[in-house]
């Protein structure tokens, strides 16, 4: 009986780990650069914001705003922010 | 060995002083300034948008020309940390000759983890995408809203409550979700505006019953490029006043939204296709026949729907700068409100526009729109309304 519950918990744990890791973004997604995400994502609702529009500090605020409003993952938003901050001068 | 530990810091310190000494007074001053300009953690930003222009509206053979420009929307944002964010939009507009301020939204967001952000306050409802993500004048490619949104619309706008939202990837696919609890829309029972009995009111602060409305949206990006998104939304709650005979009337609202933004390289253009379908079902209720003293009541099946589909195309990648800033847009929309209600109508609308983008958030919009079948019980014969406009819209 005890054995059975150990086995089921192992199967369950393997299942959960398998599920969670399958939830992870694919290598294709994680390899995307900030510039690429900006080009693909920041055009979906409005024209892509030109990097020179804002200072680094302003981009810091605006990209968090967009992370929330446009449902970006924190990773996507951070990459876009770093791209915009690097490209604005 | 021990000696080395002592010598090293001394050596480093002397190097440091050497470097400092070699700085000119000028660059030392610059470094000083830089330090004083170092941004703090809490960051504030003021933004907003505005539009102005000329409208020519023709109905029943008469044309009215009007300069428009009496609304302004300042937005303030405050980032206190990487997790805590506040946003608020005010809407100032002339109403019957008086300038009035309204609160469009004001909410606090806290990023709990990579998958969850909680928001509280008055927020734009994620019911479809138009109101939450596309309505600002510098984003909406036409100067008007599709049928079903805005004044006398059937789609919810804003409300007060709490919301959980987030996004995550499953392999190549991306999902995003929003789930909320709000005070909820309210039913017009006809006691104040008999012609509007059975309609819903959105965006009110106070709750008229203790039943909180719940709703949400699920968005789905099937491709890794995020080019295509399909969303499903729902909202449900009791809408009648507590203690009244409408207390148990419930509204169930649904929406489907669609967005495809793609680079058509053979045309050197970006194409953007958007659409939303809204369906509203409100429980049956008896409403008092207006101006009747014998207590006569009437009822009707209270379901409405509306939809729009919009296509815009911009030759962004042609080398001629003037042409690359042009954009052509067309939109069709339609709405049906309940048969037998005093606000019954089934208009359809076609809108076309030619835009010139001065920069990514400043645009001149030239448009024409024709709406058929407008009317209510005051004008039993549905009318056609045509509109020409030229507008200047900018985000700032």
Coordinates of C-alpha atoms in Angstrom, one line a residue:
Chain A
X1 CA 0.0 0.0 0.0
X2 CA 2.8 2.3 1.1
X3 CA 4.7 1.4 -2.0
X4 CA 1.8 2.2 -4.2
X5 CA 1.4 5.7 -2.7
X6 CA 5.2 6.3 -3.2
X7 CA 4.9 5.2 -6.8
X8 CA 1.9 7.4 -7.4
X9 CA 3.6 10.4 -5.8
X10 CA 6.7 9.8 -8.0
X11 CA 4.5 9.5 -11.1
X12 CA 2.6 12.6 -10.0
X13 CA 5.8 14.6 -9.4
X14 CA 7.3 13.5 -12.7
X15 CA 4.0 14.5 -14.3
X16 CA 4.0 17.9 -12.7
X17 CA 7.6 18.6 -13.5
X18 CA 7.0 17.4 -17.1
X19 CA 3.9 19.7 -17.3
X20 CA 5.7 22.7 -15.8
X21 CA 8.7 22.4 -18.1
X22 CA 6.4 22.0 -21.1
X23 CA 4.9 25.3 -19.9
X24 CA 8.2 26.9 -20.4
X25 CA 8.8 29.0 -23.5
X26 CA 10.4 27.2 -26.4
X27 CA 14.0 27.9 -27.3
X28 CA 12.8 30.0 -30.2
X29 CA 11.0 32.3 -27.8
X30 CA 13.8 32.6 -25.3
X31 CA 16.3 33.4 -28.1
X32 CA 14.3 36.4 -29.2
X33 CA 16.2 39.7 -28.9
X34 CA 14.6 43.0 -27.6
X35 CA 14.7 44.4 -31.1
X36 CA 12.9 41.5 -32.5
X37 CA 10.2 41.6 -29.8
X38 CA 9.8 45.3 -30.4
X39 CA 9.4 44.7 -34.1
X40 CA 6.8 41.9 -33.6
X41 CA 4.9 43.0 -30.6
X42 CA 5.0 46.8 -30.3
X43 CA 3.3 47.1 -33.7
X44 CA 0.2 45.1 -32.7
X45 CA -1.9 48.0 -31.4
X46 CA -0.1 51.2 -32.4
X47 CA 2.8 52.2 -34.6
X48 CA 6.1 51.0 -33.1
X49 CA 7.4 53.6 -30.7
X50 CA 10.6 55.2 -31.9
X51 CA 13.5 54.6 -29.4
X52 CA 14.4 58.3 -29.5
X53 CA 11.1 59.3 -28.1
X54 CA 12.1 58.9 -24.5
X55 CA 15.0 58.9 -22.1
X56 CA 16.1 55.8 -20.3
X57 CA 14.1 56.7 -17.3
X58 CA 11.0 57.3 -19.3
X59 CA 11.4 54.0 -21.1
X60 CA 11.6 52.4 -17.7
X61 CA 8.2 53.7 -16.9
X62 CA 6.6 53.2 -20.3
X63 CA 7.7 49.6 -20.8
X64 CA 6.3 48.6 -17.4
X65 CA 3.0 50.4 -18.4
X66 CA 3.0 48.3 -21.6
X67 CA 4.0 45.1 -19.8
X68 CA 0.8 45.4 -17.8
X69 CA -1.5 46.9 -20.5
X70 CA -0.4 44.8 -23.5
X71 CA 0.1 41.5 -21.5
X72 CA 3.8 41.1 -22.1
X73 CA 5.8 38.7 -20.0
X74 CA 8.2 40.5 -17.7
X75 CA 11.0 38.9 -19.7
X76 CA 9.7 40.3 -23.0
X77 CA 9.2 43.8 -21.4
X78 CA 12.7 43.8 -19.9
X79 CA 14.3 42.9 -23.3
X80 CA 12.3 45.6 -25.1
X81 CA 13.3 48.1 -22.4
X82 CA 17.0 47.3 -22.7
X83 CA 16.8 47.6 -26.5
X84 CA 15.0 50.9 -26.4
X85 CA 17.4 52.3 -23.8
X86 CA 20.4 51.2 -25.9
X87 CA 18.9 52.6 -29.1
X88 CA 17.7 56.0 -27.9
X89 CA 20.9 57.9 -28.4
Chain B
X1 CA 51.5 36.4 0.9
X2 CA 50.1 38.3 3.9
X3 CA 52.1 41.3 2.8
X4 CA 50.5 41.2 -0.6
X5 CA 47.0 41.6 1.0
X6 CA 48.2 44.7 2.7
X7 CA 50.0 46.1 -0.3
X8 CA 47.2 45.5 -2.8
X9 CA 44.6 47.8 -1.3
X10 CA 47.2 50.5 -0.7
X11 CA 48.3 50.2 -4.4
X12 CA 44.7 50.3 -5.6
X13 CA 43.9 53.4 -3.4
X14 CA 46.9 55.2 -4.7
X15 CA 45.9 54.3 -8.3
X16 CA 42.5 55.8 -7.5
X17 CA 43.9 59.0 -6.3
X18 CA 46.2 59.1 -9.3
X19 CA 43.1 58.7 -11.6
X20 CA 41.2 61.4 -9.7
X21 CA 44.1 63.8 -9.9
X22 CA 44.3 63.4 -13.6
X23 CA 40.6 64.4 -14.0
X24 CA 40.3 68.0 -15.1
X25 CA 38.2 70.3 -13.0
X26 CA 35.7 70.3 -15.9
X27 CA 35.2 66.6 -16.1
X28 CA 35.0 66.3 -12.3
X29 CA 32.2 68.9 -12.4
X30 CA 30.5 66.8 -15.1
X31 CA 30.8 63.7 -13.0
X32 CA 29.4 65.6 -10.0
X33 CA 26.4 66.7 -12.1
X34 CA 25.8 63.2 -13.3
X35 CA 25.6 62.0 -9.8
X36 CA 23.0 64.6 -8.9
X37 CA 21.0 63.7 -12.0
X38 CA 21.0 60.0 -11.2
X39 CA 17.4 58.9 -11.3
X40 CA 15.8 57.7 -8.2
X41 CA 13.7 54.6 -7.9
X42 CA 10.3 56.3 -8.0
X43 CA 9.6 57.6 -11.5
X44 CA 6.8 59.8 -12.7
X45 CA 5.6 60.5 -16.2
X46 CA 2.9 62.7 -17.6
X47 CA 1.4 61.8 -21.0
X48 CA -1.9 62.0 -22.8
X49 CA -3.6 62.6 -26.0
X50 CA -5.7 65.2 -27.9
X51 CA -7.5 65.5 -31.2
X52 CA -9.1 68.4 -33.1
X53 CA -10.6 68.8 -36.5
X54 CA -13.6 69.6 -38.6
X55 CA -16.7 67.4 -39.0
X56 CA -19.4 67.7 -41.6
X57 CA -22.4 65.6 -40.6
X58 CA -25.4 65.2 -43.1
X59 CA -28.7 63.7 -42.1
X60 CA -32.1 64.2 -43.8
X61 CA -30.6 66.5 -46.3
X62 CA -29.1 69.0 -43.9
X63 CA -25.4 69.3 -43.3
X64 CA -23.9 70.6 -40.0
X65 CA -20.2 71.7 -39.9
X66 CA -18.5 71.7 -36.6
X67 CA -15.0 72.2 -35.4
X68 CA -14.3 69.5 -32.8
X69 CA -11.6 69.7 -30.2
X70 CA -13.2 70.1 -26.8
X71 CA -11.8 66.9 -25.2
X72 CA -8.4 66.3 -23.7
X73 CA -7.1 63.2 -22.0
X74 CA -4.0 63.7 -19.7
X75 CA -2.5 60.5 -18.3
X76 CA -0.2 60.2 -15.4
X77 CA 1.9 57.2 -14.6
X78 CA 4.0 56.5 -11.6
X79 CA 6.4 53.7 -11.2
X80 CA 7.4 53.2 -7.7
X81 CA 9.4 50.0 -8.1
X82 CA 9.8 47.2 -10.6
X83 CA 6.6 45.8 -9.2
X84 CA 4.4 48.7 -8.2
X85 CA 2.8 50.9 -10.8
X86 CA 0.0 53.5 -10.8
X87 CA -1.8 54.9 -13.8
X88 CA -4.7 57.4 -14.2
X89 CA -6.4 59.1 -17.1
X90 CA -8.6 62.1 -16.8
X91 CA -11.0 63.1 -19.5
X92 CA -11.8 66.8 -19.8
X93 CA -14.7 67.7 -22.1
X94 CA -17.3 70.3 -22.7
X95 CA -20.7 69.1 -21.7
X96 CA -23.6 71.5 -22.5
X97 CA -21.2 74.4 -22.7
X98 CA -19.5 73.6 -19.4
X99 CA -16.1 72.1 -19.1
X100 CA -16.1 69.0 -16.9
X101 CA -13.4 66.6 -15.8
X102 CA -14.1 62.9 -15.7
X103 CA -12.0 60.0 -14.4
X104 CA -11.5 57.5 -17.2
X105 CA -9.3 55.2 -15.1
X106 CA -7.1 55.2 -12.0
X107 CA -5.6 52.0 -10.8
X108 CA -2.7 50.5 -8.9
X109 CA -0.9 47.4 -10.3
X110 CA 1.4 45.1 -8.4
X111 CA 3.5 42.5 -10.3
X112 CA 3.3 39.5 -8.1
X113 CA 5.5 37.2 -10.1
X114 CA 6.3 36.4 -13.8
X115 CA 2.8 35.2 -14.4
X116 CA 0.5 37.4 -12.3
X117 CA -0.1 41.0 -11.8
X118 CA -2.9 42.2 -9.6
X119 CA -4.7 45.5 -10.3
X120 CA -7.2 47.4 -8.2
X121 CA -9.1 50.6 -8.8
X122 CA -11.1 51.9 -11.8
X123 CA -9.8 50.3 -14.9
X124 CA -10.6 49.8 -18.6
X125 CA -12.4 46.5 -18.8
X126 CA -10.7 43.8 -20.9
X127 CA -13.9 43.0 -22.7
X128 CA -12.6 42.3 -26.1
X129 CA -9.8 44.7 -27.1
X130 CA -11.3 47.9 -28.5
X131 CA -11.9 49.8 -25.3
X132 CA -8.9 48.7 -23.4
X133 CA -6.3 48.6 -26.1
X134 CA -7.4 50.5 -29.2
X135 CA -9.7 53.4 -28.5
X136 CA -7.3 56.4 -27.8
X137 CA -7.4 58.9 -30.7
X138 CA -3.8 58.3 -31.7
X139 CA -4.3 54.6 -31.8
X140 CA -7.8 54.3 -33.4
X141 CA -7.1 54.6 -37.1
X142 CA -10.5 56.2 -37.6
X143 CA -11.9 59.2 -35.7
X144 CA -15.1 57.4 -34.7
X145 CA -15.8 54.3 -32.7
X146 CA -17.5 51.2 -34.2
X147 CA -21.2 50.8 -33.5
X148 CA -21.8 49.3 -30.1
X149 CA -19.0 51.2 -28.3
X150 CA -19.3 54.4 -26.5
X151 CA -22.5 56.4 -26.0
X152 CA -25.5 54.0 -25.9
X153 CA -23.2 51.2 -26.7
X154 CA -23.7 47.6 -25.6
X155 CA -20.1 46.8 -24.7
X156 CA -18.8 47.6 -21.2
X157 CA -16.2 50.4 -20.8
X158 CA -14.7 50.8 -17.3
X159 CA -15.6 49.7 -13.8
X160 CA -14.2 49.6 -10.2
X161 CA -12.8 46.4 -8.7
X162 CA -9.8 44.1 -8.7
X163 CA -8.2 42.2 -11.5
X164 CA -5.6 39.5 -11.9
X165 CA -3.8 39.4 -15.2
X166 CA -0.7 37.8 -16.8
X167 CA 0.8 36.2 -19.8
X168 CA 3.0 33.1 -20.3
X169 CA 4.3 30.9 -23.1
X170 CA 3.5 27.3 -23.6
X171 CA 6.2 26.3 -26.1
X172 CA 5.8 28.6 -29.1
X173 CA 2.2 29.5 -28.1
X174 CA 1.5 32.5 -25.9
X175 CA -1.5 32.9 -23.6
X176 CA -2.7 35.9 -21.7
X177 CA -5.5 36.1 -19.2
X178 CA -7.4 38.7 -17.2
X179 CA -10.0 37.9 -14.5
X180 CA -11.8 40.5 -12.5
X181 CA -14.5 41.2 -9.9
X182 CA -16.2 44.6 -10.2
X183 CA -19.2 46.5 -9.0
X184 CA -20.8 45.8 -12.3
X185 CA -23.1 47.4 -14.9
X186 CA -26.5 48.7 -13.9
X187 CA -29.9 48.3 -15.5
X188 CA -31.9 51.4 -16.6
X189 CA -35.4 50.5 -15.3
X190 CA -37.1 53.3 -17.2
X191 CA -38.0 55.4 -14.1
X192 CA -35.7 58.2 -15.2
X193 CA -35.4 57.7 -19.0
X194 CA -38.5 55.6 -20.1
X195 CA -37.2 55.4 -23.6
X196 CA -34.1 53.6 -22.4
X197 CA -35.7 51.0 -20.2
X198 CA -33.7 47.7 -20.3
X199 CA -30.4 49.3 -21.3
X200 CA -27.2 48.8 -19.3
X201 CA -25.1 51.7 -17.9
X202 CA -21.4 51.2 -17.6
X203 CA -18.6 53.0 -15.8
X204 CA -20.4 53.9 -12.6
X205 CA -18.6 54.0 -9.4
X206 CA -21.2 52.8 -6.9
X207 CA -22.8 49.4 -6.8
X208 CA -26.6 49.3 -6.9
X209 CA -26.7 45.8 -5.3
X210 CA -24.4 43.6 -3.3
X211 CA -23.9 41.2 -6.2
X212 CA -20.5 41.7 -7.7
X213 CA -20.1 41.1 -11.4
X214 CA -17.3 38.8 -12.5
X215 CA -15.6 38.6 -15.9
X216 CA -12.5 37.9 -17.8
X217 CA -10.7 37.5 -21.0
X218 CA -8.5 34.8 -22.4
X219 CA -6.2 35.8 -25.3
X220 CA -4.4 33.2 -27.5
X221 CA -1.4 33.8 -29.8
X222 CA -1.1 30.6 -31.9
X223 CA 2.2 31.7 -33.6
X224 CA 5.5 32.5 -32.0
X225 CA 5.6 35.8 -33.9
X226 CA 2.6 37.2 -32.0
X227 CA 1.1 38.3 -35.3
X228 CA -2.3 36.7 -34.6
X229 CA -4.3 37.0 -31.5
X230 CA -7.8 35.6 -30.8
X231 CA -9.5 36.5 -27.5
X232 CA -12.7 35.4 -25.7
X233 CA -14.3 37.6 -23.0
X234 CA -17.3 37.2 -20.7
X235 CA -18.9 39.3 -18.0
X236 CA -21.8 38.3 -15.8
X237 CA -23.6 39.9 -12.9
X238 CA -26.9 41.1 -11.5
X239 CA -27.8 44.5 -12.8
X240 CA -31.0 45.5 -11.0
X241 CA -31.3 47.7 -7.9
X242 CA -31.3 45.9 -4.6
X243 CA -34.8 45.5 -3.2
X244 CA -36.5 46.5 -6.5
X245 CA -38.5 44.1 -8.7
X246 CA -35.4 44.1 -11.0
X247 CA -33.2 42.8 -8.2
X248 CA -32.8 39.4 -9.8
X249 CA -32.2 40.6 -13.4
X250 CA -28.8 39.3 -14.6
X251 CA -26.7 40.3 -17.6
X252 CA -24.4 38.0 -19.4
X253 CA -22.1 39.6 -21.9
X254 CA -19.7 37.9 -24.3
X255 CA -17.1 39.1 -26.8
X256 CA -14.8 37.5 -29.4
X257 CA -11.9 39.6 -30.7
X258 CA -9.4 39.1 -33.5
X259 CA -6.2 40.8 -34.4
X260 CA -3.7 40.1 -37.2
X261 CA -0.8 42.4 -37.9
X262 CA 1.5 41.3 -40.7
X263 CA 4.3 42.5 -42.9
X264 CA 3.3 41.8 -46.6
X265 CA 6.7 42.0 -48.1
X266 CA 5.6 41.7 -51.7
X267 CA 3.6 44.9 -51.2
X268 CA 6.2 46.5 -48.9
X269 CA 3.3 47.1 -46.5
X270 CA 2.0 46.4 -43.1
X271 CA -1.5 45.1 -43.0
X272 CA -3.6 45.2 -39.8
X273 CA -6.9 43.4 -39.5
X274 CA -8.9 43.8 -36.3
X275 CA -12.4 42.8 -35.3
X276 CA -14.7 42.3 -32.3
X277 CA -18.1 40.7 -31.8
X278 CA -20.2 41.6 -28.8
X279 CA -23.2 39.8 -27.5
X280 CA -25.4 41.0 -24.6
X281 CA -28.2 39.0 -22.9
X282 CA -30.1 40.6 -20.1
X283 CA -32.8 38.8 -18.1
X284 CA -36.4 39.4 -18.8
X285 CA -38.2 42.1 -16.9
X286 CA -41.4 44.1 -17.2
X287 CA -41.1 47.8 -17.8
X288 CA -43.7 50.5 -17.4
X289 CA -45.3 51.9 -20.5
X290 CA -44.3 55.5 -20.5
X291 CA -47.0 58.2 -19.9
X292 CA -49.5 55.6 -19.0
X293 CA -51.6 56.0 -15.9
X294 CA -53.2 52.5 -15.9
X295 CA -50.1 50.7 -14.9
X296 CA -49.5 49.0 -18.2
X297 CA -46.3 47.0 -18.6
X298 CA -44.4 45.7 -21.6
X299 CA -41.6 43.3 -22.0
X300 CA -39.2 42.1 -24.7
X301 CA -36.4 39.6 -25.2
X302 CA -33.4 41.7 -24.1
X303 CA -30.6 40.6 -26.3
X304 CA -28.3 42.8 -28.4
X305 CA -25.2 42.3 -30.5
X306 CA -22.7 44.3 -32.5
X307 CA -19.6 43.7 -34.4
X308 CA -16.9 45.4 -36.4
X309 CA -14.2 44.4 -38.8
X310 CA -11.4 46.8 -39.8
X311 CA -8.6 46.5 -42.3
X312 CA -5.8 49.0 -42.6
X313 CA -2.8 49.0 -44.8
X314 CA 0.3 51.1 -44.8
X315 CA 3.2 50.9 -47.3
X316 CA 5.7 51.3 -44.5
X317 CA 8.6 49.8 -46.4
X318 CA 8.5 51.8 -49.7
X319 CA 11.5 54.2 -50.1
X320 CA 9.4 57.3 -50.7
X321 CA 8.9 58.9 -47.3
X322 CA 5.6 60.6 -48.1
X323 CA 4.0 57.4 -49.4
X324 CA 5.4 55.3 -46.5
X325 CA 3.5 57.6 -44.1
X326 CA 0.2 57.1 -45.7
X327 CA -2.4 54.6 -44.5
X328 CA -5.6 53.4 -45.9
X329 CA -8.3 52.1 -43.6
X330 CA -11.8 50.6 -44.0
X331 CA -14.2 49.4 -41.3
X332 CA -17.6 47.9 -41.3
X333 CA -19.8 47.7 -38.2
X334 CA -23.3 46.7 -37.3
X335 CA -25.5 46.6 -34.2
X336 CA -28.8 45.1 -33.3
X337 CA -30.7 46.2 -30.2
X338 CA -33.8 44.4 -28.8
X339 CA -36.9 44.2 -30.9
X340 CA -39.8 45.5 -28.9
X341 CA -37.7 47.8 -26.8
X342 CA -38.0 51.6 -27.1
X343 CA -34.3 51.7 -28.2
X344 CA -34.7 49.2 -30.9
X345 CA -32.4 49.9 -33.9
X346 CA -30.3 47.9 -36.4
X347 CA -27.8 50.3 -37.9
X348 CA -25.0 49.3 -40.2
X349 CA -22.0 51.5 -40.8
X350 CA -19.2 51.8 -43.4
X351 CA -16.2 54.0 -42.6
X352 CA -13.2 54.6 -44.8
X353 CA -10.2 56.8 -44.1
X354 CA -6.9 58.0 -45.4
X355 CA -4.3 58.8 -42.8
X356 CA -1.0 60.6 -42.9
X357 CA 1.4 59.7 -40.0
X358 CA 3.6 62.6 -39.0
X359 CA 5.4 60.4 -36.5
X360 CA 4.4 57.2 -34.6
X361 CA 1.8 58.9 -32.5
X362 CA 0.7 62.0 -34.5
X363 CA -1.7 61.6 -37.4
X364 CA -3.9 63.5 -39.8
X365 CA -7.0 61.6 -40.5
X366 CA -9.3 62.2 -43.5
X367 CA -12.4 60.1 -43.3
X368 CA -15.9 59.4 -44.6
X369 CA -18.5 57.4 -42.9
X370 CA -22.1 56.4 -43.7
X371 CA -24.5 54.9 -41.2
X372 CA -27.8 53.4 -42.2
X373 CA -30.8 52.5 -40.1
X374 CA -30.2 54.9 -37.2
X375 CA -33.2 55.6 -35.2
X376 CA -35.2 55.1 -32.0
X377 CA -38.9 55.4 -31.2
X378 CA -38.8 59.2 -31.7
X379 CA -37.9 58.7 -35.4
X380 CA -39.9 55.7 -36.5
X381 CA -38.4 55.8 -40.0
X382 CA -34.7 54.8 -39.7
X383 CA -32.4 57.5 -41.1
X384 CA -29.1 57.6 -42.9
X385 CA -26.2 59.8 -41.6
X386 CA -23.2 60.7 -43.6
X387 CA -20.0 62.2 -42.1
X388 CA -16.9 63.7 -43.6
X389 CA -14.1 64.7 -41.3
X390 CA -10.5 65.9 -41.1
X391 CA -8.9 65.4 -37.7
X392 CA -5.5 65.8 -36.2
X393 CA -4.8 63.4 -33.4
X394 CA -1.7 63.2 -31.2
X395 CA -0.4 61.2 -28.3
X396 CA 2.1 63.2 -26.2

